[in-house]
PDB file of C-alpha atoms in Angstrom:
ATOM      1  CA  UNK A1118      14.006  -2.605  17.037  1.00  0.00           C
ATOM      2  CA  UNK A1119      15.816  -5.089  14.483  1.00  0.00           C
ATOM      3  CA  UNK A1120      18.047  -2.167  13.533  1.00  0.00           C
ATOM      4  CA  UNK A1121      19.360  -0.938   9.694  1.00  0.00           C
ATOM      5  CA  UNK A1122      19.850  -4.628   8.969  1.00  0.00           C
ATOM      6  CA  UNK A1123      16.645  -5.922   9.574  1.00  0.00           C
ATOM      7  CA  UNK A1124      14.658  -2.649   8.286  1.00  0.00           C
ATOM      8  CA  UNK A1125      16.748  -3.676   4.695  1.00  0.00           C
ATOM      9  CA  UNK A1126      15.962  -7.408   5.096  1.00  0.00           C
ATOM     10  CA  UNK A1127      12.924  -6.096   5.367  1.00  0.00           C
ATOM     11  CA  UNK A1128      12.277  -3.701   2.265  1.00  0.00           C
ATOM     12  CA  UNK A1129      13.863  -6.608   0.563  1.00  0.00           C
ATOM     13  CA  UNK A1130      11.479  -9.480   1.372  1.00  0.00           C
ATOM     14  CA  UNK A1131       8.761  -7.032   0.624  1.00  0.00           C
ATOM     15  CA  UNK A1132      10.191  -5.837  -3.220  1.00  0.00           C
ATOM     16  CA  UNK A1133      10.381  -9.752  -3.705  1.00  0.00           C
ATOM     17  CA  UNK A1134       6.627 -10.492  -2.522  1.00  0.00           C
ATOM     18  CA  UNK A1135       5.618  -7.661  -4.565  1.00  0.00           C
ATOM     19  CA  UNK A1136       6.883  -8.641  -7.491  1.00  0.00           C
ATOM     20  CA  UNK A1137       6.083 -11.929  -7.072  1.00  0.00           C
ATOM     21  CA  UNK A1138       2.485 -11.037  -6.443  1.00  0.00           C
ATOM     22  CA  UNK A1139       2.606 -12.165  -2.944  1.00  0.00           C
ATOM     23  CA  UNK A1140      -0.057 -10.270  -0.763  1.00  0.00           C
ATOM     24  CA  UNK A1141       1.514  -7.154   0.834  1.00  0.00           C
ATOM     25  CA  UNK A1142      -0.846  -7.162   3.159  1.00  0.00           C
ATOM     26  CA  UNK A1143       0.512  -9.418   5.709  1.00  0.00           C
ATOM     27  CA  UNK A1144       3.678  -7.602   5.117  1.00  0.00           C
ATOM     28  CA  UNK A1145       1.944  -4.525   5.877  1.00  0.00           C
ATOM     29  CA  UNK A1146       0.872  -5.443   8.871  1.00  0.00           C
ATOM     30  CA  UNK A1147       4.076  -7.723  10.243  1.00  0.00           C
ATOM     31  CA  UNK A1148       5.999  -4.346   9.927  1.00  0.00           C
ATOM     32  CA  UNK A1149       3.683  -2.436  12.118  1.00  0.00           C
ATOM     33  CA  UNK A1150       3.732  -5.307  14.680  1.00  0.00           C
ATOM     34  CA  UNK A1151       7.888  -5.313  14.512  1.00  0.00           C
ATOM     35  CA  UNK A1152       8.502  -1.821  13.693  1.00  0.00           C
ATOM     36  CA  UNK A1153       5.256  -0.214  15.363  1.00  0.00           C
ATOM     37  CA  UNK A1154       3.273   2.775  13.792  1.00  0.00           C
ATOM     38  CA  UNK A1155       5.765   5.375  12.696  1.00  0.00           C
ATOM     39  CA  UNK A1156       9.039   3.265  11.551  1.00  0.00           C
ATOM     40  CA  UNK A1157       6.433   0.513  10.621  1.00  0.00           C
ATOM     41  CA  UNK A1158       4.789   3.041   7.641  1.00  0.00           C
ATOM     42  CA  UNK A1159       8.106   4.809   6.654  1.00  0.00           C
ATOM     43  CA  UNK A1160       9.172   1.355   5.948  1.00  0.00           C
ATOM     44  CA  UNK A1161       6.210  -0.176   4.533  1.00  0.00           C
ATOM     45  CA  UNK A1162       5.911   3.015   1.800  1.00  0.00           C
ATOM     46  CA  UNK A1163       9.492   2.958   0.958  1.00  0.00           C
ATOM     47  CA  UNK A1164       9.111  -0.742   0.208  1.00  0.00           C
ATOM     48  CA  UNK A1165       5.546  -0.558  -1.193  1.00  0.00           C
ATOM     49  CA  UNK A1166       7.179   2.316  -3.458  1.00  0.00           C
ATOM     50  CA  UNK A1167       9.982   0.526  -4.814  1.00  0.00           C
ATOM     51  CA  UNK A1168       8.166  -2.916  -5.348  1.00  0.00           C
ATOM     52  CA  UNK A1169       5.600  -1.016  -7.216  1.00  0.00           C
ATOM     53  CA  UNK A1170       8.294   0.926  -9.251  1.00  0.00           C
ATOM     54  CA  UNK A1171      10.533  -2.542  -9.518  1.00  0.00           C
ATOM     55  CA  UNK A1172       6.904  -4.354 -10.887  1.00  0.00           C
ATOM     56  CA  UNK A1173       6.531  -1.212 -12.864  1.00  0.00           C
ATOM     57  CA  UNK A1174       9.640  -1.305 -15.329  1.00  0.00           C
ATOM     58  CA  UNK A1175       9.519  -5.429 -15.656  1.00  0.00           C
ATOM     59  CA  UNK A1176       6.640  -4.580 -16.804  1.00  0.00           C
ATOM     60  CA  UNK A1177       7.216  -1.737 -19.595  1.00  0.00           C
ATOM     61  CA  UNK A1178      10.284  -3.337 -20.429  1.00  0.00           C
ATOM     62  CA  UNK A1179      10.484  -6.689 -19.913  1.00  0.00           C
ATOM     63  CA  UNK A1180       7.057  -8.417 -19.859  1.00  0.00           C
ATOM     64  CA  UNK A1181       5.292  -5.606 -21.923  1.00  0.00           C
ATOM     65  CA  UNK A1182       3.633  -8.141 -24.548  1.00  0.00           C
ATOM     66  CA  UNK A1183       2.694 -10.578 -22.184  1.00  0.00           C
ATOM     67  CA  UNK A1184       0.793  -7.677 -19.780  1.00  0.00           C
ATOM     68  CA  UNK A1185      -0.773  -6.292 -23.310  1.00  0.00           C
ATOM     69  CA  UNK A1186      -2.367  -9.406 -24.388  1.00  0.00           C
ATOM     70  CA  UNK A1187      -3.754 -10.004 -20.919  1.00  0.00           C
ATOM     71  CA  UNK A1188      -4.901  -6.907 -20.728  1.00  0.00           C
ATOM     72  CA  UNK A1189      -6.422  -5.787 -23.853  1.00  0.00           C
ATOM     73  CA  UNK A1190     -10.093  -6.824 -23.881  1.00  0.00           C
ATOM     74  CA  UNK A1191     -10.272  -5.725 -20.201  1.00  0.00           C
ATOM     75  CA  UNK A1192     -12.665  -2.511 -20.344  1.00  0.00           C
ATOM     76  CA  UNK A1193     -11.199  -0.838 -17.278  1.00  0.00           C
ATOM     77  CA  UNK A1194      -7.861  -1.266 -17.876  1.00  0.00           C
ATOM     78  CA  UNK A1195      -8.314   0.250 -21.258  1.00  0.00           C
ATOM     79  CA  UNK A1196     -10.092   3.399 -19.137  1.00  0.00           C
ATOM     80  CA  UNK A1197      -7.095   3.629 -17.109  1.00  0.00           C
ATOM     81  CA  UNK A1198      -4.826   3.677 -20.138  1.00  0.00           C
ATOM     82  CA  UNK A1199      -6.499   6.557 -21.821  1.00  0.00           C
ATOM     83  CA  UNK A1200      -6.957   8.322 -18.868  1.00  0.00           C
ATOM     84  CA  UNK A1201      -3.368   8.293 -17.501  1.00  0.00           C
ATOM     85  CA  UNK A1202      -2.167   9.355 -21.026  1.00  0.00           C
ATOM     86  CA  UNK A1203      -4.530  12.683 -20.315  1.00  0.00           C
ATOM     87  CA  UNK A1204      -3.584  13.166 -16.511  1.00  0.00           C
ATOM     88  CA  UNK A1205      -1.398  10.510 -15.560  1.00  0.00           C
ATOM     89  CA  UNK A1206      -0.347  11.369 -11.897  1.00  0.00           C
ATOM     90  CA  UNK A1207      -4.288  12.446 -10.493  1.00  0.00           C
ATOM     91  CA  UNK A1208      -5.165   8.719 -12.132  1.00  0.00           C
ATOM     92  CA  UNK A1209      -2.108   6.787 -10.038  1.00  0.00           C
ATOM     93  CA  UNK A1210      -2.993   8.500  -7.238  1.00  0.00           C
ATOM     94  CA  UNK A1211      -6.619   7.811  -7.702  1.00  0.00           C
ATOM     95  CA  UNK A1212      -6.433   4.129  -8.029  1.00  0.00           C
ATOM     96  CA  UNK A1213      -3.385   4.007  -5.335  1.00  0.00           C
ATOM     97  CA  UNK A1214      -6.414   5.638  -2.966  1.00  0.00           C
ATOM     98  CA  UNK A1215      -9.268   3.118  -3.989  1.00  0.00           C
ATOM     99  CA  UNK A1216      -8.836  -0.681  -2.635  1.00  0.00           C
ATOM    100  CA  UNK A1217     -10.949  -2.164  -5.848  1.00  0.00           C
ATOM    101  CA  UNK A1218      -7.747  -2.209  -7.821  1.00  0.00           C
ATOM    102  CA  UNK A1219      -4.675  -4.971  -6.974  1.00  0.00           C
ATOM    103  CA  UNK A1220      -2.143  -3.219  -5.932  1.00  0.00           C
ATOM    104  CA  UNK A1221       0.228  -6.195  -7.462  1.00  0.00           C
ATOM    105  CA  UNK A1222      -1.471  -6.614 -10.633  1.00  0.00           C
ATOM    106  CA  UNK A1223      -1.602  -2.605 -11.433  1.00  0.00           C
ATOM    107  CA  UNK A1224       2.080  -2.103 -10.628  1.00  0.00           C
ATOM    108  CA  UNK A1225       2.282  -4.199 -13.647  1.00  0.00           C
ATOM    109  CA  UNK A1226      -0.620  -2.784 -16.165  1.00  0.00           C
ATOM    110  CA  UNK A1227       0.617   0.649 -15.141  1.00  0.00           C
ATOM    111  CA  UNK A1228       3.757  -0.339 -16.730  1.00  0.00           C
ATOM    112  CA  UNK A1229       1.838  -1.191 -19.920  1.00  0.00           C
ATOM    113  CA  UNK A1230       0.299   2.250 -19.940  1.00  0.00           C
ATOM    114  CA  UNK A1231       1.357   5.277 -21.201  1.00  0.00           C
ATOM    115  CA  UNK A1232       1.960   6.622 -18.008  1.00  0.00           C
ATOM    116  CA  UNK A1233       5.201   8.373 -17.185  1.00  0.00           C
ATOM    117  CA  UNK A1234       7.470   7.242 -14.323  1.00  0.00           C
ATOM    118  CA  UNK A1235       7.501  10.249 -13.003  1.00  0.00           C
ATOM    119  CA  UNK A1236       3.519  10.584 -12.520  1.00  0.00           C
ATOM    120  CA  UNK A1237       3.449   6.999 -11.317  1.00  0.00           C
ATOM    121  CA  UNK A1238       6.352   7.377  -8.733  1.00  0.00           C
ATOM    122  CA  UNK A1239       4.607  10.228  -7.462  1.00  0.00           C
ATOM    123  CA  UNK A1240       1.461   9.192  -7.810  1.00  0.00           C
ATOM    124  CA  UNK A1241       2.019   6.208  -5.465  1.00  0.00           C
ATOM    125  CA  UNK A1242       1.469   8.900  -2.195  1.00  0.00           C
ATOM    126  CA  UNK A1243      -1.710   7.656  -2.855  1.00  0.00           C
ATOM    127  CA  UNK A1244      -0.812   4.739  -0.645  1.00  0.00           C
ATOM    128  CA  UNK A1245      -0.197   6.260   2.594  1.00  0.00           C
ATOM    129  CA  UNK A1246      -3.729   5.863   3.981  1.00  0.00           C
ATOM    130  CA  UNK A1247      -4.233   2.324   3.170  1.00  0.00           C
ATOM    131  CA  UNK A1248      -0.724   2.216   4.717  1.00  0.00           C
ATOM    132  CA  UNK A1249      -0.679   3.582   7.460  1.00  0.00           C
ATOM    133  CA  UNK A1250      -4.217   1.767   8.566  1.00  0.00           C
ATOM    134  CA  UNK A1251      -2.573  -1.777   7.837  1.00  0.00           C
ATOM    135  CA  UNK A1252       0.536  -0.853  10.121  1.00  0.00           C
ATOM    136  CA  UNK A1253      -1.551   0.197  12.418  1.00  0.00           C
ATOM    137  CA  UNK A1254      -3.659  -2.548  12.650  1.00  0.00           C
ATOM    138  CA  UNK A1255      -0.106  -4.433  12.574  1.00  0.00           C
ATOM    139  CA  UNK A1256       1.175  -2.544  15.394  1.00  0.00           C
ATOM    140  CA  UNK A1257      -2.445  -3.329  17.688  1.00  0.00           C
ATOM    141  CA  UNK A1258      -1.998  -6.932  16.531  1.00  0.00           C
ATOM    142  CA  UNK A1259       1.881  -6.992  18.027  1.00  0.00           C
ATOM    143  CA  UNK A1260       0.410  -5.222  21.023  1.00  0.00           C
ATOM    144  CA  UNK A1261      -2.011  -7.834  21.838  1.00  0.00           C
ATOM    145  CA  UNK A1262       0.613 -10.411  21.271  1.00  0.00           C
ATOM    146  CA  UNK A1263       2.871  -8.807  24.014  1.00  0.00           C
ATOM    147  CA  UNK A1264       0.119  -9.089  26.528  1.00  0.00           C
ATOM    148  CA  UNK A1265       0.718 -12.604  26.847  1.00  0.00           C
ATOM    149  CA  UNK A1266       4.739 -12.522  26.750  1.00  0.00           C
ATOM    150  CA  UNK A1267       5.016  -9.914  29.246  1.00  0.00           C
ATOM    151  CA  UNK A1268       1.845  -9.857  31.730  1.00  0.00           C
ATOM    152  CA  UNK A1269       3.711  -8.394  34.466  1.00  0.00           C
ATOM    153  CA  UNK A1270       4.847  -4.973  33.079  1.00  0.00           C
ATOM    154  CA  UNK A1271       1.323  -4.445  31.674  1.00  0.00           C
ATOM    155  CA  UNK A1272      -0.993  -5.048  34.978  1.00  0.00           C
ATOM    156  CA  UNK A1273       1.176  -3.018  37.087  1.00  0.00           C
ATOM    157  CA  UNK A1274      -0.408  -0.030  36.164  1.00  0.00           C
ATOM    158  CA  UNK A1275      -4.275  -0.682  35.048  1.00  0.00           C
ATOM    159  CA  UNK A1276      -5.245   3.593  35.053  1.00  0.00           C
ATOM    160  CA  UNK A1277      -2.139   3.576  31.913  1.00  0.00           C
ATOM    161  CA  UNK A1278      -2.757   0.934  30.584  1.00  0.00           C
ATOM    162  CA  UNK A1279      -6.522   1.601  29.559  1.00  0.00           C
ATOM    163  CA  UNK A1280      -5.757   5.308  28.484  1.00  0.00           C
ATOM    164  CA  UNK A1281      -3.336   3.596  26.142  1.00  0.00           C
ATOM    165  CA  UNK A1282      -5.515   1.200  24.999  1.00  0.00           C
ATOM    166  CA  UNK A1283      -8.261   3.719  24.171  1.00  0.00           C
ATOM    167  CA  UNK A1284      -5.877   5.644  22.788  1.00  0.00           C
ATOM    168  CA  UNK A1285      -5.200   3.202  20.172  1.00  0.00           C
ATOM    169  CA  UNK A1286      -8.637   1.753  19.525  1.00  0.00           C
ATOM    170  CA  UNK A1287      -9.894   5.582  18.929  1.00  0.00           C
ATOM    171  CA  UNK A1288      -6.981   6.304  16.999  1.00  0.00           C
ATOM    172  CA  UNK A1289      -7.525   2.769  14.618  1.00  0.00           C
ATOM    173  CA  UNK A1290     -11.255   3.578  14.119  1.00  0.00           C
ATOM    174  CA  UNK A1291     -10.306   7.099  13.018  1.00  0.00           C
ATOM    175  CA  UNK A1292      -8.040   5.667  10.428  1.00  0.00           C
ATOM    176  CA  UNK A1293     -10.506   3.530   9.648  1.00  0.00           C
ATOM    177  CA  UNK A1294     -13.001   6.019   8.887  1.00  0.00           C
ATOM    178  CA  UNK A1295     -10.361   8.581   7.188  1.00  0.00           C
ATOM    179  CA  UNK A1296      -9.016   5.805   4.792  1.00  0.00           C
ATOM    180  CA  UNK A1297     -13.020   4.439   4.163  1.00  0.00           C
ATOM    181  CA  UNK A1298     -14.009   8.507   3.225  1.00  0.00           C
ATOM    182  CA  UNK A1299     -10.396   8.994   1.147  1.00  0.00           C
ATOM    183  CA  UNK A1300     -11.825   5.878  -1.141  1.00  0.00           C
ATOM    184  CA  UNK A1301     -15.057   6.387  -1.569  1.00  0.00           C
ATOM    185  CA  UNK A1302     -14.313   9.845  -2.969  1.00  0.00           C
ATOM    186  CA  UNK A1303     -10.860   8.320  -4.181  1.00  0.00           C
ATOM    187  CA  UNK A1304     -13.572   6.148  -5.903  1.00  0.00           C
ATOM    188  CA  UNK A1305     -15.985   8.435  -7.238  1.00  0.00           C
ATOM    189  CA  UNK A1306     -13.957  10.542  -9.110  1.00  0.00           C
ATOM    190  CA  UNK A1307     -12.293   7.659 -10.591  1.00  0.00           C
ATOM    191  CA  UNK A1308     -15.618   6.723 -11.510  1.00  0.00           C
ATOM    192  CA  UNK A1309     -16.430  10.011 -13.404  1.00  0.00           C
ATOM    193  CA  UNK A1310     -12.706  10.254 -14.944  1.00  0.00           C
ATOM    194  CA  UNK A1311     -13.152   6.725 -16.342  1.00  0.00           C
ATOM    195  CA  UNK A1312     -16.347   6.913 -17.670  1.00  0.00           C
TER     196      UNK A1312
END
């Protein structure tokens, strides 16, 4: 829609919000409205990715104390840090699955782990559900927005334009419930690796 130009703009802003602990959400959800379902997720992983890799190295290399002493009385985050030194990529992706962890603030404590790159990198697939449910919602939002801009196009056939519709809403509650059953067991076995 915007083409290459805007989809970089794009990545861009979204690197800066995530390092600047900005809510991705919103993000999330503005690039399913521009960019719709598909383009909308390839682009909001490949930015999620590389604002959460970006966040990562700042901080292991550059803000590594200043993470530490935040850090270092909290209970879970000491959890984490053991367990990703014992299986760091099923811990990333565990975490990157369950919504009780910031997704801004771990970029950054992940970096202050003994977690490998490597493991978290690939560990972040663990974001595609959560993902792909926010550019969807995105993508209904920009939907409902077009109603109003373009009336005309949309009543002209009413049979279409409710099969779509359905299509959608059935298609948004099953990623609902997908991405609600991926964390709770995304959850639990955090749970029992942690403990």
């Amino acid at each position: 829609m915007l083409g290459t130009m805007g989809a970089i703009a794009f990545i861009v802003i979204y690197n800066l919000a995530t390092i600047l602990f900005v809510p991705a959400s919103i993000l999330t959800l503005g690039g399913g409205a521009i960019y719709g379902v598909v383009w909308g997720s390839i682009y909001v992983f490949v930015a999620a990715t590389l604002g959460a890799i970006f966040a990562f190295l700042i901080g292991r290399y550059f803000a590594r104390g200043w993470f530490s002493e935040k850090i270092r009385n909290n209970m879970t985050f000491r959890a984490i840090d053991a367990a990703v030194a014992i299986d760091g990529f099923k811990i990333v992706l565990l975490t990157r699955l369950s919504p009780i962890f910031p997704f801004n603030m771990l970029n950054y404590v992940f970096g202050v782990t003994r977690v490998a790159l490597k493991d978290y990198i690939l560990g972040s697939i663990g974001m595609i559900p959560a993902t792909i449910m926010y550019v969807y919602l995105g993508s209904l939002i920009g939907d409902v927005a077009l109603l109003g801009i373009h009336p005309t196009n949309i009543i002209s056939n009413p049979q279409t334009q409710i099969a779509q519709w359905t299509i959608k809403v059935v298609g948004l509650v099953a990623t609902l419930a997908v991405t609600i059953q991926v964390n709770r067991l995304a959850n639990k076995i955090l749970a029992s690796k942690l403990s």
